[in-house]
Tab-separated table of C-alpha atoms in Angstrom:
chain	number	residue	atom	x	y	z
A	1	UNK	CA	-0.019	-0.099	0.448
A	2	UNK	CA	0.764	3.569	-0.457
A	3	UNK	CA	2.408	4.953	2.561
A	4	UNK	CA	0.377	7.798	3.322
A	5	UNK	CA	-2.059	5.177	4.083
A	6	UNK	CA	-0.070	3.233	6.324
A	7	UNK	CA	-0.994	5.519	9.327
A	8	UNK	CA	-4.642	5.398	8.515
A	9	UNK	CA	-4.781	1.291	8.186
A	10	UNK	CA	-2.925	0.511	11.866
A	11	UNK	CA	-5.599	3.721	13.155
A	12	UNK	CA	-8.233	0.926	11.158
A	13	UNK	CA	-6.833	-1.907	13.096
A	14	UNK	CA	-5.946	-0.045	16.187
A	15	UNK	CA	-9.587	0.271	16.267
A	16	UNK	CA	-11.093	-2.444	15.361
A	17	UNK	CA	-9.139	-4.719	17.772
A	18	UNK	CA	-10.245	-2.635	20.422
A	19	UNK	CA	-14.003	-2.355	19.631
A	20	UNK	CA	-14.294	-5.450	18.058
A	21	UNK	CA	-14.717	-7.218	21.273
A	22	UNK	CA	-16.331	-4.372	23.352
A	23	UNK	CA	-19.783	-5.170	24.646
A	24	UNK	CA	-21.317	-1.506	23.542
A	25	UNK	CA	-20.215	-1.890	20.115
A	26	UNK	CA	-21.375	-5.432	20.148
A	27	UNK	CA	-24.595	-4.820	21.314
A	28	UNK	CA	-25.101	-1.411	18.415
A	29	UNK	CA	-24.175	-3.795	15.815
A	30	UNK	CA	-26.196	-6.657	16.757
A	31	UNK	CA	-29.277	-4.056	17.438
A	32	UNK	CA	-29.011	-2.790	14.044
A	33	UNK	CA	-28.841	-5.748	12.427
A	34	UNK	CA	-32.129	-7.199	13.873
A	35	UNK	CA	-33.965	-4.158	14.138
A	36	UNK	CA	-33.019	-2.174	11.100
A	37	UNK	CA	-32.067	-4.869	8.645
A	38	UNK	CA	-34.365	-7.372	9.475
A	39	UNK	CA	-31.796	-10.735	10.947
A	40	UNK	CA	-31.942	-12.942	11.671
A	41	UNK	CA	-32.315	-13.993	7.379
A	42	UNK	CA	-34.831	-17.103	6.963
A	43	UNK	CA	-33.227	-20.653	5.690
A	44	UNK	CA	-35.335	-21.755	3.801
A	45	UNK	CA	-36.539	-25.276	2.057
A	46	UNK	CA	-36.652	-25.519	-1.908
A	47	UNK	CA	-39.031	-27.890	-2.274
A	48	UNK	CA	-39.601	-27.460	-5.833
A	49	UNK	CA	-35.822	-26.266	-6.666
A	50	UNK	CA	-35.334	-29.710	-4.959
A	51	UNK	CA	-37.921	-31.600	-7.218
A	52	UNK	CA	-36.997	-30.383	-10.426
A	53	UNK	CA	-33.334	-31.765	-9.731
A	54	UNK	CA	-33.939	-34.579	-8.652
A	55	UNK	CA	-31.025	-35.334	-5.955
A	56	UNK	CA	-29.919	-33.619	-2.877
A	57	UNK	CA	-32.412	-31.059	-0.857
A	58	UNK	CA	-31.683	-27.730	-1.438
A	59	UNK	CA	-32.300	-25.234	0.805
A	60	UNK	CA	-31.538	-21.402	0.511
A	61	UNK	CA	-30.103	-19.126	2.811
A	62	UNK	CA	-32.181	-15.851	2.230
A	63	UNK	CA	-29.316	-13.002	2.605
A	64	UNK	CA	-31.558	-11.295	-0.199
A	65	UNK	CA	-34.703	-10.496	2.505
A	66	UNK	CA	-32.484	-8.095	4.205
A	67	UNK	CA	-32.650	-4.534	4.019
A	68	UNK	CA	-31.129	-3.098	0.841
A	69	UNK	CA	-31.547	-6.669	-0.799
A	70	UNK	CA	-27.838	-8.216	-0.675
A	71	UNK	CA	-25.482	-9.160	2.160
A	72	UNK	CA	-23.624	-6.067	1.901
A	73	UNK	CA	-25.920	-4.164	4.408
A	74	UNK	CA	-24.058	-6.797	7.824
A	75	UNK	CA	-20.484	-5.482	6.926
A	76	UNK	CA	-21.974	-1.881	5.953
A	77	UNK	CA	-23.657	-1.365	9.420
A	78	UNK	CA	-20.768	-2.977	11.208
A	79	UNK	CA	-17.539	-0.634	9.613
A	80	UNK	CA	-20.126	2.413	10.028
A	81	UNK	CA	-20.875	1.623	13.461
A	82	UNK	CA	-16.900	1.620	13.858
A	83	UNK	CA	-16.641	4.781	11.984
A	84	UNK	CA	-18.319	7.006	14.181
A	85	UNK	CA	-16.634	5.503	16.997
A	86	UNK	CA	-13.226	6.699	15.584
A	87	UNK	CA	-14.750	10.329	15.458
A	88	UNK	CA	-14.871	10.085	11.144
A	89	UNK	CA	-17.776	12.498	9.895
A	90	UNK	CA	-17.270	11.147	6.306
A	91	UNK	CA	-16.969	7.756	4.270
A	92	UNK	CA	-16.040	6.231	0.890
A	93	UNK	CA	-17.020	2.952	-0.726
A	94	UNK	CA	-16.337	1.475	-4.296
A	95	UNK	CA	-18.847	-0.342	-5.516
A	96	UNK	CA	-19.488	-2.720	-8.531
A	97	UNK	CA	-23.106	-3.912	-8.566
A	98	UNK	CA	-23.607	-1.332	-6.078
A	99	UNK	CA	-25.104	-3.398	-3.932
A	100	UNK	CA	-22.056	-2.277	-1.669
A	101	UNK	CA	-22.726	0.895	-2.454
A	102	UNK	CA	-26.551	1.307	-1.748
A	103	UNK	CA	-25.799	0.288	1.641
A	104	UNK	CA	-22.897	2.297	2.620
A	105	UNK	CA	-25.169	4.746	1.449
A	106	UNK	CA	-27.882	3.551	3.609
A	107	UNK	CA	-26.087	3.323	6.983
A	108	UNK	CA	-24.808	6.747	5.989
A	109	UNK	CA	-27.982	8.795	6.461
A	110	UNK	CA	-29.078	6.611	9.018
A	111	UNK	CA	-25.673	7.312	10.963
A	112	UNK	CA	-25.478	10.842	9.734
A	113	UNK	CA	-22.442	10.661	7.903
A	114	UNK	CA	-21.634	12.507	4.754
A	115	UNK	CA	-20.990	9.272	1.656
A	116	UNK	CA	-19.214	9.138	-1.816
A	117	UNK	CA	-19.238	6.458	-3.788
A	118	UNK	CA	-16.696	5.201	-6.975
A	119	UNK	CA	-18.184	3.221	-9.629
A	120	UNK	CA	-16.967	1.649	-12.700
A	121	UNK	CA	-18.373	3.867	-15.169
A	122	UNK	CA	-19.464	0.978	-16.994
A	123	UNK	CA	-21.223	-0.586	-13.855
A	124	UNK	CA	-23.628	2.809	-13.751
A	125	UNK	CA	-25.104	2.061	-16.913
A	126	UNK	CA	-25.508	-1.493	-15.906
A	127	UNK	CA	-26.969	-0.303	-12.751
A	128	UNK	CA	-28.467	2.479	-13.443
A	129	UNK	CA	-31.327	1.797	-10.727
A	130	UNK	CA	-28.964	1.506	-7.844
A	131	UNK	CA	-27.350	4.925	-8.552
A	132	UNK	CA	-30.434	6.434	-8.574
A	133	UNK	CA	-30.983	4.848	-5.109
A	134	UNK	CA	-27.812	5.763	-3.672
A	135	UNK	CA	-28.518	9.421	-4.799
A	136	UNK	CA	-32.165	9.351	-3.011
A	137	UNK	CA	-30.079	8.144	-0.429
A	138	UNK	CA	-28.012	11.494	-0.009
A	139	UNK	CA	-24.901	9.790	-1.426
A	140	UNK	CA	-22.672	11.097	-4.312
A	141	UNK	CA	-21.859	8.614	-6.759
A	142	UNK	CA	-18.790	9.607	-8.705
A	143	UNK	CA	-18.033	7.392	-12.026
A	144	UNK	CA	-14.295	6.343	-12.793
A	145	UNK	CA	-13.623	6.540	-16.506
A	146	UNK	CA	-9.988	4.671	-16.434
A	147	UNK	CA	-9.114	1.108	-17.250
A	148	UNK	CA	-11.925	-0.877	-17.542
A	149	UNK	CA	-14.204	1.085	-16.074
A	150	UNK	CA	-15.415	-1.175	-13.641
A	151	UNK	CA	-15.336	-2.460	-9.726
A	152	UNK	CA	-11.287	-2.778	-9.998
A	153	UNK	CA	-11.249	0.567	-11.082
A	154	UNK	CA	-13.604	1.707	-8.622
A	155	UNK	CA	-11.586	0.413	-5.989
A	156	UNK	CA	-8.616	2.218	-7.252
A	157	UNK	CA	-10.002	5.330	-7.130
A	158	UNK	CA	-11.809	4.507	-3.880
A	159	UNK	CA	-8.033	4.623	-2.721
A	160	UNK	CA	-6.327	7.127	-4.491
A	161	UNK	CA	-9.175	9.418	-3.145
A	162	UNK	CA	-8.416	7.595	1.010
A	163	UNK	CA	-4.889	8.999	0.604
A	164	UNK	CA	-5.464	12.683	0.138
A	165	UNK	CA	-8.276	12.562	3.048
A	166	UNK	CA	-7.542	10.363	5.764
A	167	UNK	CA	-8.036	12.409	8.124
A	168	UNK	CA	-11.685	12.833	8.918
A	169	UNK	CA	-12.860	10.417	6.044
A	170	UNK	CA	-13.137	6.332	6.624
A	171	UNK	CA	-13.207	3.935	3.960
A	172	UNK	CA	-16.208	1.483	4.284
A	173	UNK	CA	-14.391	-1.701	1.980
A	174	UNK	CA	-17.305	-4.307	0.619
A	175	UNK	CA	-15.345	-6.779	0.275
A	176	UNK	CA	-12.747	-9.378	1.651
A	177	UNK	CA	-10.138	-7.816	-0.325
A	178	UNK	CA	-7.441	-5.277	0.148
A	179	UNK	CA	-4.925	-4.334	2.936
A	180	UNK	CA	-5.403	-5.740	6.496
A	181	UNK	CA	-7.154	-5.016	8.461
A	182	UNK	CA	-9.708	-5.553	5.877
A	183	UNK	CA	-9.903	-8.670	4.587
A	184	UNK	CA	-10.493	-10.541	8.569
A	185	UNK	CA	-12.846	-6.996	9.981
A	186	UNK	CA	-15.402	-8.073	5.973
A	187	UNK	CA	-14.916	-11.682	7.163
A	188	UNK	CA	-16.045	-10.848	10.312
A	189	UNK	CA	-19.106	-8.601	9.793
A	190	UNK	CA	-20.009	-11.452	7.193
A	191	UNK	CA	-19.765	-14.215	9.455
A	192	UNK	CA	-23.823	-13.314	10.756
A	193	UNK	CA	-24.605	-15.853	7.158
A	194	UNK	CA	-22.990	-19.033	8.798
A	195	UNK	CA	-23.427	-18.461	12.181
A	196	UNK	CA	-27.167	-18.171	11.859
A	197	UNK	CA	-26.901	-20.568	8.983
A	198	UNK	CA	-25.621	-23.404	11.039
A	199	UNK	CA	-28.276	-23.135	14.303
A	200	UNK	CA	-30.948	-22.917	11.547
A	201	UNK	CA	-29.870	-25.625	9.671
A	202	UNK	CA	-29.220	-27.662	12.752
A	203	UNK	CA	-32.891	-26.701	13.875
A	204	UNK	CA	-34.800	-27.922	10.436
A	205	UNK	CA	-32.417	-31.620	9.753
A	206	UNK	CA	-30.426	-32.207	12.887
A	207	UNK	CA	-27.299	-32.358	11.824
A	208	UNK	CA	-25.121	-29.988	9.258
A	209	UNK	CA	-25.464	-29.328	5.571
A	210	UNK	CA	-23.763	-31.926	3.178
A	211	UNK	CA	-22.279	-28.578	0.517
A	212	UNK	CA	-22.470	-25.260	1.412
A	213	UNK	CA	-22.383	-23.492	-2.264
A	214	UNK	CA	-21.853	-19.297	-2.019
A	215	UNK	CA	-20.720	-17.111	-5.524
A	216	UNK	CA	-16.829	-15.838	-5.124
A	217	UNK	CA	-16.005	-12.682	-6.642
A	218	UNK	CA	-13.702	-10.200	-3.774
A	219	UNK	CA	-16.025	-13.515	-1.892
A	220	UNK	CA	-17.577	-11.813	0.991
A	221	UNK	CA	-20.824	-13.732	1.526
A	222	UNK	CA	-19.084	-16.644	0.721
A	223	UNK	CA	-16.313	-16.205	3.369
A	224	UNK	CA	-19.119	-15.512	6.066
A	225	UNK	CA	-21.060	-18.350	5.300
A	226	UNK	CA	-17.880	-20.532	5.475
A	227	UNK	CA	-15.844	-19.471	8.433
A	228	UNK	CA	-17.988	-20.605	10.843
A	229	UNK	CA	-18.137	-24.184	8.882
A	230	UNK	CA	-14.126	-24.649	8.532
A	231	UNK	CA	-13.200	-26.787	11.669
A	232	UNK	CA	-16.710	-28.674	10.238
A	233	UNK	CA	-14.368	-31.162	7.300
A	234	UNK	CA	-17.804	-33.010	6.891
A	235	UNK	CA	-19.409	-30.248	5.185
A	236	UNK	CA	-17.792	-29.168	1.686
A	237	UNK	CA	-17.081	-25.499	0.823
A	238	UNK	CA	-18.049	-24.825	-2.509
A	239	UNK	CA	-17.163	-21.178	-3.914
A	240	UNK	CA	-18.842	-20.457	-7.635
A	241	UNK	CA	-16.887	-18.006	-9.653
A	242	UNK	CA	-17.636	-16.086	-12.304
A	243	UNK	CA	-16.541	-17.861	-15.860
A	244	UNK	CA	-17.581	-15.228	-18.232
A	245	UNK	CA	-18.126	-16.144	-21.837
A	246	UNK	CA	-15.391	-19.493	-20.593
A	247	UNK	CA	-12.361	-19.844	-18.951
A	248	UNK	CA	-10.674	-20.255	-22.070
A	249	UNK	CA	-11.665	-16.512	-24.173
A	250	UNK	CA	-10.384	-14.205	-21.841
A	251	UNK	CA	-13.442	-12.441	-20.969
A	252	UNK	CA	-14.263	-14.236	-17.375
A	253	UNK	CA	-13.403	-13.430	-14.026
A	254	UNK	CA	-12.238	-16.800	-12.803
A	255	UNK	CA	-9.496	-16.086	-10.648
A	256	UNK	CA	-8.920	-18.971	-8.591
A	257	UNK	CA	-9.331	-21.316	-12.328
A	258	UNK	CA	-7.581	-19.121	-14.421
A	259	UNK	CA	-5.522	-16.424	-12.218
A	260	UNK	CA	-2.038	-17.170	-10.216
A	261	UNK	CA	-0.925	-15.698	-6.657
A	262	UNK	CA	0.259	-11.929	-6.829
A	263	UNK	CA	0.030	-8.731	-4.941
A	264	UNK	CA	-3.282	-7.194	-5.894
A	265	UNK	CA	-4.781	-4.101	-3.765
A	266	UNK	CA	-2.954	-4.383	-0.635
A	267	UNK	CA	-2.740	-7.988	-0.168
A	268	UNK	CA	-1.163	-11.248	-1.908
A	269	UNK	CA	-3.829	-13.553	-3.043
A	270	UNK	CA	-4.364	-15.546	-6.301
A	271	UNK	CA	-5.263	-12.633	-9.148
A	272	UNK	CA	-5.764	-12.599	-13.036
A	273	UNK	CA	-2.167	-11.298	-14.654
A	274	UNK	CA	0.296	-11.369	-17.663
A	275	UNK	CA	3.144	-12.812	-17.978
A	276	UNK	CA	4.647	-9.999	-16.506
A	277	UNK	CA	2.255	-9.391	-13.461
A	278	UNK	CA	-0.095	-6.364	-15.121
A	279	UNK	CA	-3.394	-6.787	-13.737
A	280	UNK	CA	-5.771	-8.797	-16.864
A	281	UNK	CA	-9.221	-7.168	-17.531
A	282	UNK	CA	-12.031	-8.957	-16.343
A	283	UNK	CA	-15.587	-10.216	-17.692
A	284	UNK	CA	-18.782	-11.424	-15.979
A	285	UNK	CA	-22.538	-10.278	-16.507
A	286	UNK	CA	-22.840	-9.752	-13.117
A	287	UNK	CA	-21.504	-6.380	-11.948
A	288	UNK	CA	-20.015	-7.773	-8.495
A	289	UNK	CA	-18.237	-10.693	-9.906
A	290	UNK	CA	-16.245	-8.728	-12.473
A	291	UNK	CA	-13.299	-8.359	-10.305
A	292	UNK	CA	-9.932	-9.733	-11.667
A	293	UNK	CA	-8.552	-11.054	-8.073
A	294	UNK	CA	-10.016	-12.628	-4.793
A	295	UNK	CA	-9.613	-12.447	-0.571
A	296	UNK	CA	-7.036	-14.151	0.434
A	297	UNK	CA	-8.815	-15.784	3.022
A	298	UNK	CA	-10.373	-18.172	-0.134
A	299	UNK	CA	-6.974	-18.072	-2.326
A	300	UNK	CA	-5.574	-19.844	1.665
A	301	UNK	CA	-8.856	-22.209	1.608
A	302	UNK	CA	-8.111	-23.234	-2.049
A	303	UNK	CA	-4.408	-23.601	-1.000
A	304	UNK	CA	-5.285	-26.048	2.311
A	305	UNK	CA	-7.813	-27.876	-0.214
A	306	UNK	CA	-10.000	-26.983	2.473
A	307	UNK	CA	-12.673	-24.960	-0.559
A	308	UNK	CA	-13.447	-25.934	-3.635
A	309	UNK	CA	-13.871	-23.555	-6.521
A	310	UNK	CA	-15.459	-23.887	-9.782
A	311	UNK	CA	-16.402	-21.320	-12.441
A	312	UNK	CA	-19.459	-20.951	-13.840
A	313	UNK	CA	-20.188	-19.467	-17.557
A	314	UNK	CA	-22.780	-16.536	-17.921
A	315	UNK	CA	-24.711	-18.477	-20.146
A	316	UNK	CA	-25.389	-21.183	-16.623
A	317	UNK	CA	-25.929	-18.297	-14.330
A	318	UNK	CA	-28.622	-17.055	-16.586
A	319	UNK	CA	-30.209	-20.483	-16.950
A	320	UNK	CA	-30.187	-21.208	-13.023
A	321	UNK	CA	-31.875	-17.384	-12.492
A	322	UNK	CA	-34.589	-18.801	-14.615
A	323	UNK	CA	-35.195	-22.149	-13.493
A	324	UNK	CA	-35.262	-20.316	-9.662
A	325	UNK	CA	-37.263	-17.682	-10.267
A	326	UNK	CA	-39.823	-20.309	-11.758
A	327	UNK	CA	-39.782	-23.215	-9.623
A	328	UNK	CA	-39.483	-20.970	-6.350
A	329	UNK	CA	-41.045	-17.451	-7.623
A	330	UNK	CA	-37.954	-15.968	-5.904
A	331	UNK	CA	-35.603	-13.862	-8.950
A	332	UNK	CA	-32.091	-14.111	-7.619
A	333	UNK	CA	-29.234	-11.344	-8.373
A	334	UNK	CA	-27.043	-12.668	-11.341
A	335	UNK	CA	-23.769	-13.250	-8.782
A	336	UNK	CA	-26.169	-15.231	-6.749
A	337	UNK	CA	-27.478	-16.944	-9.525
A	338	UNK	CA	-23.864	-18.493	-10.095
A	339	UNK	CA	-24.197	-20.420	-6.683
A	340	UNK	CA	-27.624	-21.821	-8.331
A	341	UNK	CA	-26.078	-23.016	-11.079
A	342	UNK	CA	-23.552	-24.730	-9.608
A	343	UNK	CA	-25.880	-26.353	-7.219
A	344	UNK	CA	-27.926	-27.621	-10.493
A	345	UNK	CA	-24.440	-29.427	-10.709
A	346	UNK	CA	-24.019	-30.935	-8.348
A	347	UNK	CA	-27.672	-32.128	-7.159
A	348	UNK	CA	-28.337	-34.046	-9.336
A	349	UNK	CA	-25.396	-36.834	-8.693
A	350	UNK	CA	-26.596	-36.900	-5.137
A	351	UNK	CA	-28.816	-38.750	-2.923
A	352	UNK	CA	-32.214	-37.155	-1.654
A	353	UNK	CA	-30.663	-38.008	1.612
A	354	UNK	CA	-27.678	-35.201	1.251
A	355	UNK	CA	-28.112	-31.630	2.084
A	356	UNK	CA	-27.080	-28.838	-0.191
A	357	UNK	CA	-27.268	-25.388	1.467
A	358	UNK	CA	-26.822	-21.995	-1.035
A	359	UNK	CA	-26.094	-18.983	0.052
A	360	UNK	CA	-28.830	-16.615	-1.943
A	361	UNK	CA	-26.650	-13.295	-1.518
A	362	UNK	CA	-28.772	-11.327	-3.048
A	363	UNK	CA	-32.259	-10.330	-5.275
A	364	UNK	CA	-32.480	-9.763	-8.638
A	365	UNK	CA	-34.460	-6.583	-8.859
A	366	UNK	CA	-31.022	-4.262	-9.618
A	367	UNK	CA	-30.394	-6.715	-12.533
A	368	UNK	CA	-34.270	-7.159	-14.264
A	369	UNK	CA	-33.050	-5.030	-17.314
A	370	UNK	CA	-29.305	-6.090	-17.535
A	371	UNK	CA	-31.319	-9.515	-17.830
A	372	UNK	CA	-33.663	-8.081	-20.826
A	373	UNK	CA	-30.908	-7.023	-22.719
A	374	UNK	CA	-28.545	-10.201	-22.142
A	375	UNK	CA	-31.822	-12.428	-22.846
A	376	UNK	CA	-32.955	-10.529	-26.009
A	377	UNK	CA	-36.936	-10.775	-24.677
A	378	UNK	CA	-39.794	-9.340	-22.910
A	379	UNK	CA	-40.142	-11.442	-19.220
A	380	UNK	CA	-43.212	-12.874	-20.332
A	381	UNK	CA	-41.700	-14.709	-23.410
A	382	UNK	CA	-40.797	-18.397	-22.654
A	383	UNK	CA	-37.766	-20.661	-24.128
């Protein structure tokens, strides 16, 4: 990281370690998660999807039912409360699909903080609805026109801005990426997903699931879901990453499948890069997975063999989105549809007595216009 940011990162680490177990801090965050965001989210048994696939029993962890429509609010609440405790009056954030930006703008409005969100120009076009939502909530959305004009470039621009404004500004980073302490801190704020899932599945089935599947871009929803199960070796942890138009086309974001170890935006992990170490452009139908890196803890889980990561194409994600919509009446986010697609591949090979839990990280409202464009059809047309 730039030397000018080291003091800010050390200040952040010190503050987080001081507050993370502080009873007042924990109580405030927990109260907002329950009373404001609507936790706990349900663990829903998807009987019609299970029947359609003819294999393992499938449960959906309904993070799409959170306030603002995704898991991102869990982390935004935690970091915004921390920012206020640290005496920061302004918050900044990067966003791809816009869900983290909306969550940050939401909690900034709630806590009376100024908010600026950096978003790749390409993503502001793909996610016009979320840009409007952020503006409505009082945040300034800054379109980033450098590079591929997507999530990577939004992250770079946010870090540049933070360098010049560290005194009064807190950076609410949205995933388990970036420099320490962010990967640890975001994982901790997101682990509520896995903690709830563990309690709920034990109550419903009196045992742990056989497989847990989550989509992976930077990896925050997956890290939050996986972390409480890491010691439970009977549970397979499966990440679904974006294969875009195919892993052999060069138009993908399959970092675990095609990436190599490298340093990117403050951490050492797998990165899509050329032979000279230059970061390659990523592509995914989903703006939230359109990122050429991944959180370093996921790299560790891959290298130790504790978690498995598989590529899912744009087309497979779209088909999964349609299947879930038509069997369960739930339109998932395009990001989450990658996890559903991986379940579609795995469930038929498993017996009915086996259990899969899919982390449904977000809802698809934000993606409807994009989906119509990709399918080239009106929603009432059928295949």
